[in-house]
PDB file of C-alpha atoms in Angstrom:
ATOM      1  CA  UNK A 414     186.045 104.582 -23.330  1.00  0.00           C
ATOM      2  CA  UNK A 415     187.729 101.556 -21.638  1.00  0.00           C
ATOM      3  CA  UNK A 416     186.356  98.358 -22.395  1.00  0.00           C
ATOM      4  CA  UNK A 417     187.145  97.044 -18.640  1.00  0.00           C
ATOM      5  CA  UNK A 418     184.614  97.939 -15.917  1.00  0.00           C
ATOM      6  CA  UNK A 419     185.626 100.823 -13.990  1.00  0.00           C
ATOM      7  CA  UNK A 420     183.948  99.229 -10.811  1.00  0.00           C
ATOM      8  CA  UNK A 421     184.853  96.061 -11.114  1.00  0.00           C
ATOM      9  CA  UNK A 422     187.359  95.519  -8.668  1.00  0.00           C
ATOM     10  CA  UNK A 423     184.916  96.841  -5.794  1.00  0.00           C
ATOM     11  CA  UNK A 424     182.053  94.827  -6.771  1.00  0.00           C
ATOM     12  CA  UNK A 425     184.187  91.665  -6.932  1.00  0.00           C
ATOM     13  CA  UNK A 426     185.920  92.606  -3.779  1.00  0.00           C
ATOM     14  CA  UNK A 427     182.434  93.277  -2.275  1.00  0.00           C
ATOM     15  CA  UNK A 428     180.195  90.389  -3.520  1.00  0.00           C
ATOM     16  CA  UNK A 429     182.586  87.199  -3.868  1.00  0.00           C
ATOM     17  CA  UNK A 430     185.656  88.690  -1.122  1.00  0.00           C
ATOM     18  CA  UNK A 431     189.123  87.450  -2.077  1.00  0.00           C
ATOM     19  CA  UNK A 432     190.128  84.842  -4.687  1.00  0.00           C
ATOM     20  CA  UNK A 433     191.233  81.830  -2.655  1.00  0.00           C
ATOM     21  CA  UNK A 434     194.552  80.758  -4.426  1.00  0.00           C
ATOM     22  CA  UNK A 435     197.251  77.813  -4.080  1.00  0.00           C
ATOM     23  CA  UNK A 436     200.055  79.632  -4.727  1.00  0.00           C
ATOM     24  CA  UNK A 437     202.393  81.983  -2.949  1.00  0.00           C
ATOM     25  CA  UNK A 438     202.436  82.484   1.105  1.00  0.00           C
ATOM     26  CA  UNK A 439     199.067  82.668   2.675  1.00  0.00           C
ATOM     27  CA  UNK A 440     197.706  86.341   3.154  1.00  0.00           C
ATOM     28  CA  UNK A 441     198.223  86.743   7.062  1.00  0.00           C
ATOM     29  CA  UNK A 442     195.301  89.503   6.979  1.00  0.00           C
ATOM     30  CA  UNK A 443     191.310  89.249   6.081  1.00  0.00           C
ATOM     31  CA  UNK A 444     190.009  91.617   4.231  1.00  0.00           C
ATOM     32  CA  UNK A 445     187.633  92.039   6.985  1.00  0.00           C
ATOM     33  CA  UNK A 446     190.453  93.340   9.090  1.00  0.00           C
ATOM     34  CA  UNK A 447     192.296  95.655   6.503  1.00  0.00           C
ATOM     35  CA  UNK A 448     188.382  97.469   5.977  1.00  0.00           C
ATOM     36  CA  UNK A 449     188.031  97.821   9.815  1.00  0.00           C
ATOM     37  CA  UNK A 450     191.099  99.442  10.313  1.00  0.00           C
ATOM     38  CA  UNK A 451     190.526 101.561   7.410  1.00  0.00           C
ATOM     39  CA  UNK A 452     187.390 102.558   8.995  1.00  0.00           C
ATOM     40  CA  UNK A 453     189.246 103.044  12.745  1.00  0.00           C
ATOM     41  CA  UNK A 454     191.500 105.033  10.702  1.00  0.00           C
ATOM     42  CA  UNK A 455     189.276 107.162   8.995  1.00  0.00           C
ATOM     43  CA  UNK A 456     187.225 107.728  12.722  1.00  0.00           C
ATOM     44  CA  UNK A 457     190.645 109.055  14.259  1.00  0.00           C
ATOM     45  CA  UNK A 458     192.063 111.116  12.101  1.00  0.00           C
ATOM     46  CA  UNK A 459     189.935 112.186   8.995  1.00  0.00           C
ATOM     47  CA  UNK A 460     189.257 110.981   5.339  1.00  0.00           C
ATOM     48  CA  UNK A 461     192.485 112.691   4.097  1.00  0.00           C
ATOM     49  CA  UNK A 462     194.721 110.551   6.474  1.00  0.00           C
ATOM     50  CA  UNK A 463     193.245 107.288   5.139  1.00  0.00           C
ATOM     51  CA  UNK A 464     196.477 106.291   2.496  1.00  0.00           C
ATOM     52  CA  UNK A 465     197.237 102.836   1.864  1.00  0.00           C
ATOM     53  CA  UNK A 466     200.555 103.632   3.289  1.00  0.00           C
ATOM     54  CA  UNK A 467     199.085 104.934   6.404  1.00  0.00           C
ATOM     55  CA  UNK A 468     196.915 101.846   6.775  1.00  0.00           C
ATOM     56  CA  UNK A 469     200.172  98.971   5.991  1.00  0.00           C
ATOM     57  CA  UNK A 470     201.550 101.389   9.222  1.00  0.00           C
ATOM     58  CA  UNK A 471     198.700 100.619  11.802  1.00  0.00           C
ATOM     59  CA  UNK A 472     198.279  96.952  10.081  1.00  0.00           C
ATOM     60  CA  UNK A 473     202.036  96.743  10.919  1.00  0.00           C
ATOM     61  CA  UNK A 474     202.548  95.291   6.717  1.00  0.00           C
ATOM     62  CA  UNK A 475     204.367  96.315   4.079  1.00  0.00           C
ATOM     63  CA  UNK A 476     202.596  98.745   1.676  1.00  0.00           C
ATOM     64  CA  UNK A 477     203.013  96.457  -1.116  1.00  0.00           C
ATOM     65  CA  UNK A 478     201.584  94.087   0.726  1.00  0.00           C
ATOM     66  CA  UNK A 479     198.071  95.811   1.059  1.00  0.00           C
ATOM     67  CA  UNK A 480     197.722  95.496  -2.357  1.00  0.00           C
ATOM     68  CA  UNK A 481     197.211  92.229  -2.449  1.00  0.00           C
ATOM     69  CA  UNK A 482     194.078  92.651  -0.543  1.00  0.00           C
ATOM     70  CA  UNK A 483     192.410  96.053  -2.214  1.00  0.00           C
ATOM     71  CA  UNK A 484     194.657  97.596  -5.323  1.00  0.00           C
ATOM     72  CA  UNK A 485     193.520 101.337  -4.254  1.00  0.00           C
ATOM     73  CA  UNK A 486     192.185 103.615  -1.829  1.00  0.00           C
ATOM     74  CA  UNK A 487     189.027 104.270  -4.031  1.00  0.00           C
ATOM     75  CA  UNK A 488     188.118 100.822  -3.473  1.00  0.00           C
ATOM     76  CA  UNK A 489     188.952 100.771  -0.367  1.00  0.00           C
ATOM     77  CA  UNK A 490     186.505 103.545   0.275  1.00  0.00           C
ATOM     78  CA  UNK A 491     183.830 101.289  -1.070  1.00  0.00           C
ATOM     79  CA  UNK A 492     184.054  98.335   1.029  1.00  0.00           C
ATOM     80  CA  UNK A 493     184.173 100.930   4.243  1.00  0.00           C
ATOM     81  CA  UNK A 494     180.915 102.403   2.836  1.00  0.00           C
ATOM     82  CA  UNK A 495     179.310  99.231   2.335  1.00  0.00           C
ATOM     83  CA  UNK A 496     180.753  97.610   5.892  1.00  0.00           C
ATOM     84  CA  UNK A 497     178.949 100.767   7.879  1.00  0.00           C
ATOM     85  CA  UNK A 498     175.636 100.709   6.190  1.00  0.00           C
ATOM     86  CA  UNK A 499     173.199  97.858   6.372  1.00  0.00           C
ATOM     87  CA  UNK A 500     170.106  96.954   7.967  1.00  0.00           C
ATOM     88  CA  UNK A 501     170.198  97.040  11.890  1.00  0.00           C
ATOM     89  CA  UNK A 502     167.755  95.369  14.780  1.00  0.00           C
ATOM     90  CA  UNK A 503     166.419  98.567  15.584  1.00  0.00           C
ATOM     91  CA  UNK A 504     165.392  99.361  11.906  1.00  0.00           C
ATOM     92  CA  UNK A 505     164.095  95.819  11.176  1.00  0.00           C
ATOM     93  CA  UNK A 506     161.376  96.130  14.275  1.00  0.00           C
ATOM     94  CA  UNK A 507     160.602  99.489  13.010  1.00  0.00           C
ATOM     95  CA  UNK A 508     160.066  98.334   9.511  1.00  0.00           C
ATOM     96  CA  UNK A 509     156.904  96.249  11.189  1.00  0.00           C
ATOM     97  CA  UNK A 510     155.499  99.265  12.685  1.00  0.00           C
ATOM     98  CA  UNK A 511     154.635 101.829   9.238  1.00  0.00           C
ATOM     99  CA  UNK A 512     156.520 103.686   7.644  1.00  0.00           C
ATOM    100  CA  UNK A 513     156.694 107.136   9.941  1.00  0.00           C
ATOM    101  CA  UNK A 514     158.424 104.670  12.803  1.00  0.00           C
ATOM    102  CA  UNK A 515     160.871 103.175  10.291  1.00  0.00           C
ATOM    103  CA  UNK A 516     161.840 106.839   8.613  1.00  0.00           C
ATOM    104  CA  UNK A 517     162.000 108.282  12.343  1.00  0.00           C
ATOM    105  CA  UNK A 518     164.001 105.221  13.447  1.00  0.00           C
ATOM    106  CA  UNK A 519     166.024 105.173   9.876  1.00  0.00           C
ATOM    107  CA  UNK A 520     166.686 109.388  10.302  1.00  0.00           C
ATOM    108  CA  UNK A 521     168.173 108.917  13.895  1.00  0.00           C
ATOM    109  CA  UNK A 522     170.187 105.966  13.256  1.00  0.00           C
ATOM    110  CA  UNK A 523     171.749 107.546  10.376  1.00  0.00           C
ATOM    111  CA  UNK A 524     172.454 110.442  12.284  1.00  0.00           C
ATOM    112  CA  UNK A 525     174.199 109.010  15.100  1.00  0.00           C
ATOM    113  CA  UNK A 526     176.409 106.911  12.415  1.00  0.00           C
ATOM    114  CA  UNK A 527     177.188 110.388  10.758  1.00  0.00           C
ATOM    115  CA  UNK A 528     178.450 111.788  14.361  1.00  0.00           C
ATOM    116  CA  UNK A 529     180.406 108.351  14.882  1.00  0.00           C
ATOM    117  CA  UNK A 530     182.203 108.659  11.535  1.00  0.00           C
ATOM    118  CA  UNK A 531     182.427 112.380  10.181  1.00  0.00           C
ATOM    119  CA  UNK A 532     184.418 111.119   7.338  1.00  0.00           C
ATOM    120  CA  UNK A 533     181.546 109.414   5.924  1.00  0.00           C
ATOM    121  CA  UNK A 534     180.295 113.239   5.376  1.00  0.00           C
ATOM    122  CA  UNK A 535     183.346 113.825   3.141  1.00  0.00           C
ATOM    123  CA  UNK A 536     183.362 111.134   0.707  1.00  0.00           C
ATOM    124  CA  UNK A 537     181.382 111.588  -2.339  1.00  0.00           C
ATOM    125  CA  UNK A 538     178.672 108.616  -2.422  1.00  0.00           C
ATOM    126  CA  UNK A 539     176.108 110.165  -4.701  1.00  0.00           C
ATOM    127  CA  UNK A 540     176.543 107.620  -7.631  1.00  0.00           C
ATOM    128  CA  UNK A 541     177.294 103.983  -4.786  1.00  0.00           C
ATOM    129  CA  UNK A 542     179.404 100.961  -5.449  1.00  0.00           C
ATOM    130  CA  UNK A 543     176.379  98.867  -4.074  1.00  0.00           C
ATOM    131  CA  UNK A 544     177.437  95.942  -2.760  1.00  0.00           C
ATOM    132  CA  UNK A 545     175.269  93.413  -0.044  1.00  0.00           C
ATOM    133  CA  UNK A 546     174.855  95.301   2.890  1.00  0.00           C
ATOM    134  CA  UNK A 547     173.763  98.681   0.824  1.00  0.00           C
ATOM    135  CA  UNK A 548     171.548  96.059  -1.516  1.00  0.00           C
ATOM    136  CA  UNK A 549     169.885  94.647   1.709  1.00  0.00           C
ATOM    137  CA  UNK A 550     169.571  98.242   3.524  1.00  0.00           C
ATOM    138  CA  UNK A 551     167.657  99.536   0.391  1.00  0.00           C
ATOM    139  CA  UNK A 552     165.281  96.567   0.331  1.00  0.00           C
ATOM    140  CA  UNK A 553     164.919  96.855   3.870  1.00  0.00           C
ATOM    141  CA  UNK A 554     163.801 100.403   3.527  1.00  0.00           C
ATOM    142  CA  UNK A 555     161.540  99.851   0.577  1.00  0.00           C
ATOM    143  CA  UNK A 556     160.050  96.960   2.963  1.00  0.00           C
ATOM    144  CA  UNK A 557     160.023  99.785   5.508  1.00  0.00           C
ATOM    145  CA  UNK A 558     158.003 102.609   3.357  1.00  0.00           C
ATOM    146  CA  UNK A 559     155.712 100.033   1.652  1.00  0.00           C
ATOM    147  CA  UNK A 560     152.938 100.992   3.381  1.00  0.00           C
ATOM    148  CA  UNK A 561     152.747 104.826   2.510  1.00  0.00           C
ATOM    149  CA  UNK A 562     150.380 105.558  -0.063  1.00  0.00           C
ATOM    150  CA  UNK A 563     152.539 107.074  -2.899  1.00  0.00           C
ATOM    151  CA  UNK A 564     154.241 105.773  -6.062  1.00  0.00           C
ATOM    152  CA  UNK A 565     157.727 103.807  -5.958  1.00  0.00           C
ATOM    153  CA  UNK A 566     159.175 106.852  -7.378  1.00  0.00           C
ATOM    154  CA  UNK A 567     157.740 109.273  -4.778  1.00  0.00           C
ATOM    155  CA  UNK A 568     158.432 106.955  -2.033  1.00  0.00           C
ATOM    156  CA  UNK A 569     162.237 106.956  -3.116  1.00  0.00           C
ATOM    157  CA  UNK A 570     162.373 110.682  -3.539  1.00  0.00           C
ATOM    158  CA  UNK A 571     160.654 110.992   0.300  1.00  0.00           C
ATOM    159  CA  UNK A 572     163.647 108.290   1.340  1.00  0.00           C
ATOM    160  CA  UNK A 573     165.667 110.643  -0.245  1.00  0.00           C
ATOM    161  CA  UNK A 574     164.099 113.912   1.659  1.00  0.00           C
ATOM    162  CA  UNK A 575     165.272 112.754   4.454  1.00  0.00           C
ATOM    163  CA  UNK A 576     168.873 111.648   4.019  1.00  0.00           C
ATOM    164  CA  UNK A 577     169.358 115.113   3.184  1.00  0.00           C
ATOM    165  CA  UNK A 578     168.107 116.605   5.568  1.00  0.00           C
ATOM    166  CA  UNK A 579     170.137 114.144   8.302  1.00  0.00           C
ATOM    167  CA  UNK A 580     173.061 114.596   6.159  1.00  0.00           C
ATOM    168  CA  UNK A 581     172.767 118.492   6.524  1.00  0.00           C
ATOM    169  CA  UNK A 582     172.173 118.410  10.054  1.00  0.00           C
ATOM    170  CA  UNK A 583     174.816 116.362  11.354  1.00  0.00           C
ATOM    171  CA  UNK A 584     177.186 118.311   9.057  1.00  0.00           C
ATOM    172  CA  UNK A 585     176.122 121.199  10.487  1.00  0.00           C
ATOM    173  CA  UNK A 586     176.227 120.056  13.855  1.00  0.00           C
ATOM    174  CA  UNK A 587     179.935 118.416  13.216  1.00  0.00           C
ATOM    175  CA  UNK A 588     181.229 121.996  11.960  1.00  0.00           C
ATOM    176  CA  UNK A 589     179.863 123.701  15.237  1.00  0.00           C
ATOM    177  CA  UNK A 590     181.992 121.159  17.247  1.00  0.00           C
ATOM    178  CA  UNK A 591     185.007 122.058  15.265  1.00  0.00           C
ATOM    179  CA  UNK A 592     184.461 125.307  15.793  1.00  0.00           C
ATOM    180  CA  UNK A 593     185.772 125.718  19.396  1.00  0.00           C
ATOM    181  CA  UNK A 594     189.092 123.795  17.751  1.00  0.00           C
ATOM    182  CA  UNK A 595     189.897 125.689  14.845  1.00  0.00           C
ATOM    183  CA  UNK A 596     189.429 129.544  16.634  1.00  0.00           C
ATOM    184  CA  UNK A 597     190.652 128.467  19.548  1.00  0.00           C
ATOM    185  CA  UNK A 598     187.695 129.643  21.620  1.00  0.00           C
ATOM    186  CA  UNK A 599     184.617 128.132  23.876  1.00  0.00           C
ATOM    187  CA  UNK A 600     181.174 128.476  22.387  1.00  0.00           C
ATOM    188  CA  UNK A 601     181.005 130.543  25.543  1.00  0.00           C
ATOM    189  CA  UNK A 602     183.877 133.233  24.807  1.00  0.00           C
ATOM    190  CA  UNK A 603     183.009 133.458  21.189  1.00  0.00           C
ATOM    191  CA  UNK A 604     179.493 134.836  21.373  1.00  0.00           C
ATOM    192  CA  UNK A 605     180.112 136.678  24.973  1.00  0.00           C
ATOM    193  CA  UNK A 606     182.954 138.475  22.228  1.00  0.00           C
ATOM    194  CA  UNK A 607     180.353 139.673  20.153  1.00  0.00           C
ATOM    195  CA  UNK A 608     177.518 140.436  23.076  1.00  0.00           C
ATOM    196  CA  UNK A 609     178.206 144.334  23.648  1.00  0.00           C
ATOM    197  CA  UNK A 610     178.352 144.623  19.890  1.00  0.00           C
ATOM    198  CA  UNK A 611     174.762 142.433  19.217  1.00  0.00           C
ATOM    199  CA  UNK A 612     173.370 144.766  21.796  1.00  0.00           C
ATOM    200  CA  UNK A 613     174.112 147.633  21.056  1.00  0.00           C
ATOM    201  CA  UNK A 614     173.030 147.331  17.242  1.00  0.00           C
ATOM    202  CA  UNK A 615     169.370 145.713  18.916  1.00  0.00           C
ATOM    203  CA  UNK A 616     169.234 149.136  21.026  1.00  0.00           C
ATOM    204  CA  UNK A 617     169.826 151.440  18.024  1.00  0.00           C
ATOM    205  CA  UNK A 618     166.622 150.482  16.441  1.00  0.00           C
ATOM    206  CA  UNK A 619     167.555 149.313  13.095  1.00  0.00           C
ATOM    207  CA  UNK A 620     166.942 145.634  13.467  1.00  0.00           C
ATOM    208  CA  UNK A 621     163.136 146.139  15.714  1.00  0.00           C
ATOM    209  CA  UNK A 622     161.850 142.603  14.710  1.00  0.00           C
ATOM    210  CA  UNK A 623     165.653 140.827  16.141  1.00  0.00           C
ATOM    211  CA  UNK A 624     165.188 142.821  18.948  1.00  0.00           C
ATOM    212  CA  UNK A 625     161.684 141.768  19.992  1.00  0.00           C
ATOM    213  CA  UNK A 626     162.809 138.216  19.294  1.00  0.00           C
ATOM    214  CA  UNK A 627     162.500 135.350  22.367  1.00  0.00           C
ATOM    215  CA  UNK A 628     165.709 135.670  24.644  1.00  0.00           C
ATOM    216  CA  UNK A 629     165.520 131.741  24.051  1.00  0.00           C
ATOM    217  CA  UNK A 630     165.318 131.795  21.024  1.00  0.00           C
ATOM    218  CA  UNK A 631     168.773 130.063  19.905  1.00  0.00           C
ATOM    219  CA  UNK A 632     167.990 127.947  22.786  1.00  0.00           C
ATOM    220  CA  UNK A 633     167.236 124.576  21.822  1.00  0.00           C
ATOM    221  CA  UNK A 634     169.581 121.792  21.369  1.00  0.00           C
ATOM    222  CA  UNK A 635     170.656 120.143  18.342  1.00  0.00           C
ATOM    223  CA  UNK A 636     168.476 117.215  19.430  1.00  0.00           C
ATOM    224  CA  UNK A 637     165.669 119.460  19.355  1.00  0.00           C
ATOM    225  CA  UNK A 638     166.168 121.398  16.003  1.00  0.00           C
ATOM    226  CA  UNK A 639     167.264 117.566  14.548  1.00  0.00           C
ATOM    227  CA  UNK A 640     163.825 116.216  15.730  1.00  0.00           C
ATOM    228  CA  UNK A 641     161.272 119.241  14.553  1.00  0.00           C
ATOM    229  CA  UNK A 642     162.737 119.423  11.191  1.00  0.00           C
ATOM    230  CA  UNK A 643     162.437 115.490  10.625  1.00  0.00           C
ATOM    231  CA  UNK A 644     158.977 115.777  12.018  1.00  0.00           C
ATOM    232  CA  UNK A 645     158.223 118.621   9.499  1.00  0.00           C
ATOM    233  CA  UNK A 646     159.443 116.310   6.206  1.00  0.00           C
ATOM    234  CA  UNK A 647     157.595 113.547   7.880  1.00  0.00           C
ATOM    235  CA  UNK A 648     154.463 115.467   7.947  1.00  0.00           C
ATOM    236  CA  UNK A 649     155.000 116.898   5.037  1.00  0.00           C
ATOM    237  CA  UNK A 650     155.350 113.038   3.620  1.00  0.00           C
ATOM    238  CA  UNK A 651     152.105 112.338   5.088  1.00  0.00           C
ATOM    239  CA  UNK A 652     150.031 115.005   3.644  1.00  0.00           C
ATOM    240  CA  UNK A 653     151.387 114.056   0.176  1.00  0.00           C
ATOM    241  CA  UNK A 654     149.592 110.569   0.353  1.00  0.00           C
ATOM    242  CA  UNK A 655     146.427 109.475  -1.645  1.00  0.00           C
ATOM    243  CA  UNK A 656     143.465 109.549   0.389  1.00  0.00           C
ATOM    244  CA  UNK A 657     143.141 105.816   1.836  1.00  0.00           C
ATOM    245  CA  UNK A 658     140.656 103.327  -0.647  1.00  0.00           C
ATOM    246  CA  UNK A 659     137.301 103.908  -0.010  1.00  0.00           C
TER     247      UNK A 659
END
């Protein structure tokens, strides 16, 4: 194994920014900029568009020149993590009010920044490059959950609970939109294609408990199946608490 840290690069890039020098021509972009348009990149046209040549194109630079600000795109993927994530207004109020309003307020933030940026779905961020904002969002959210009555560990695997079940949700609810796209077909035309077919098999008596189902029953929105199944893991949290003290 190599002696030189395999992170290093993104944690330097992440905690101390760029190394100021005296010599050669002054870099005519921030860092700043060259992760923003990474990330505006990324929003428009997927994960597997974001190249560092495709990035020196809407930068209007040289490729070689981008290297002078981030050597690859894996750290470049880093510093666009760490630039989204980080505590918010709405999440530091709700860290005041218990830990139910911060995980509710938490769940749906994280959701909506899932929607915003699908590509955030496709990168692999199961072992993070932690740099300042990620540092401060997790002690914002053990600030957050410090009230619930269960151990550090079992607060973290709760935490935990519920990014997976927003990061599930919105992935599901990102495929359905790119449904219509990729069959070319509405919502609409694809399931009134397969109505004389559904019926049908409901009338021939094979499936009796689908056919005595609700006619509303795939109904509700995916605001309402997001919000019933965070309310389930949040009761679920609660009933896993010690009993208050005394």
């Amino acid at each position: 194994m190599s002696d030189q840290n395999p992170l290093g690069k993104s944690l330097e890039l992440l905690w101390e920014g760029l190394p100021g020098s005296e010599k050669g021509p002054r870099p005519k972009l921030t860092l700043e900029q060259v992760v923003q348009t990474g990330i505006d990149l990324a929003d428009a046209e997927g994960l597997e568009a974001l190249s560092m040549r495709n990035l020196a194109q809407r930068l209007g630079v040289g490729t070689m020149s981008l290297y002078r600000y981030v050597p690859a795109k894996k750290e470049l993927l880093d510093l666009m993590l760490d630039a989204i994530v980080g505590p918010s207004q709405e999440r530091l109020e709700a860290a005041e009010n218990g830990w139910r309003e911060f995980l509710t307020t938490t769940a749906r933030q994280a959701r909506r920044l899932y929607l915003e940026h699908p590509w955030m779905l496709q990168a692999n961020w199961s072992r993070p490059v932690l740099g300042p904002n990620s540092v401060a969002d997790l002690e914002l959210t053990m600030k957050g959950i410090a009230d619930a009555r269960l151990s550090d560990q079992a607060k973290m695997n709760a935490v935990t609970s519920v990014e997976s079940f927003v990061m599930g949700s919105a992935r599901q609810e990102l495929l359905w939109a790119n449904a219509a796209t990729e069959q070319g077909i509405t919502d609409e035309e694809f399931w009134a294609s397969q109505l004389p077919t559904l019926i049908r098999a409901m009338e021939s008596g094979k499936y009796p408990v689908m056919a005595e189902l609700d006619e509303d029953i795939f109904d509700a929105t995916w605001d309402d199946g997001f919000e019933f199944g965070l309310q389930l893991i949040l009761d679920g949290i609660d009933a896993r608490q010690e009993p208050p003290a005394g």
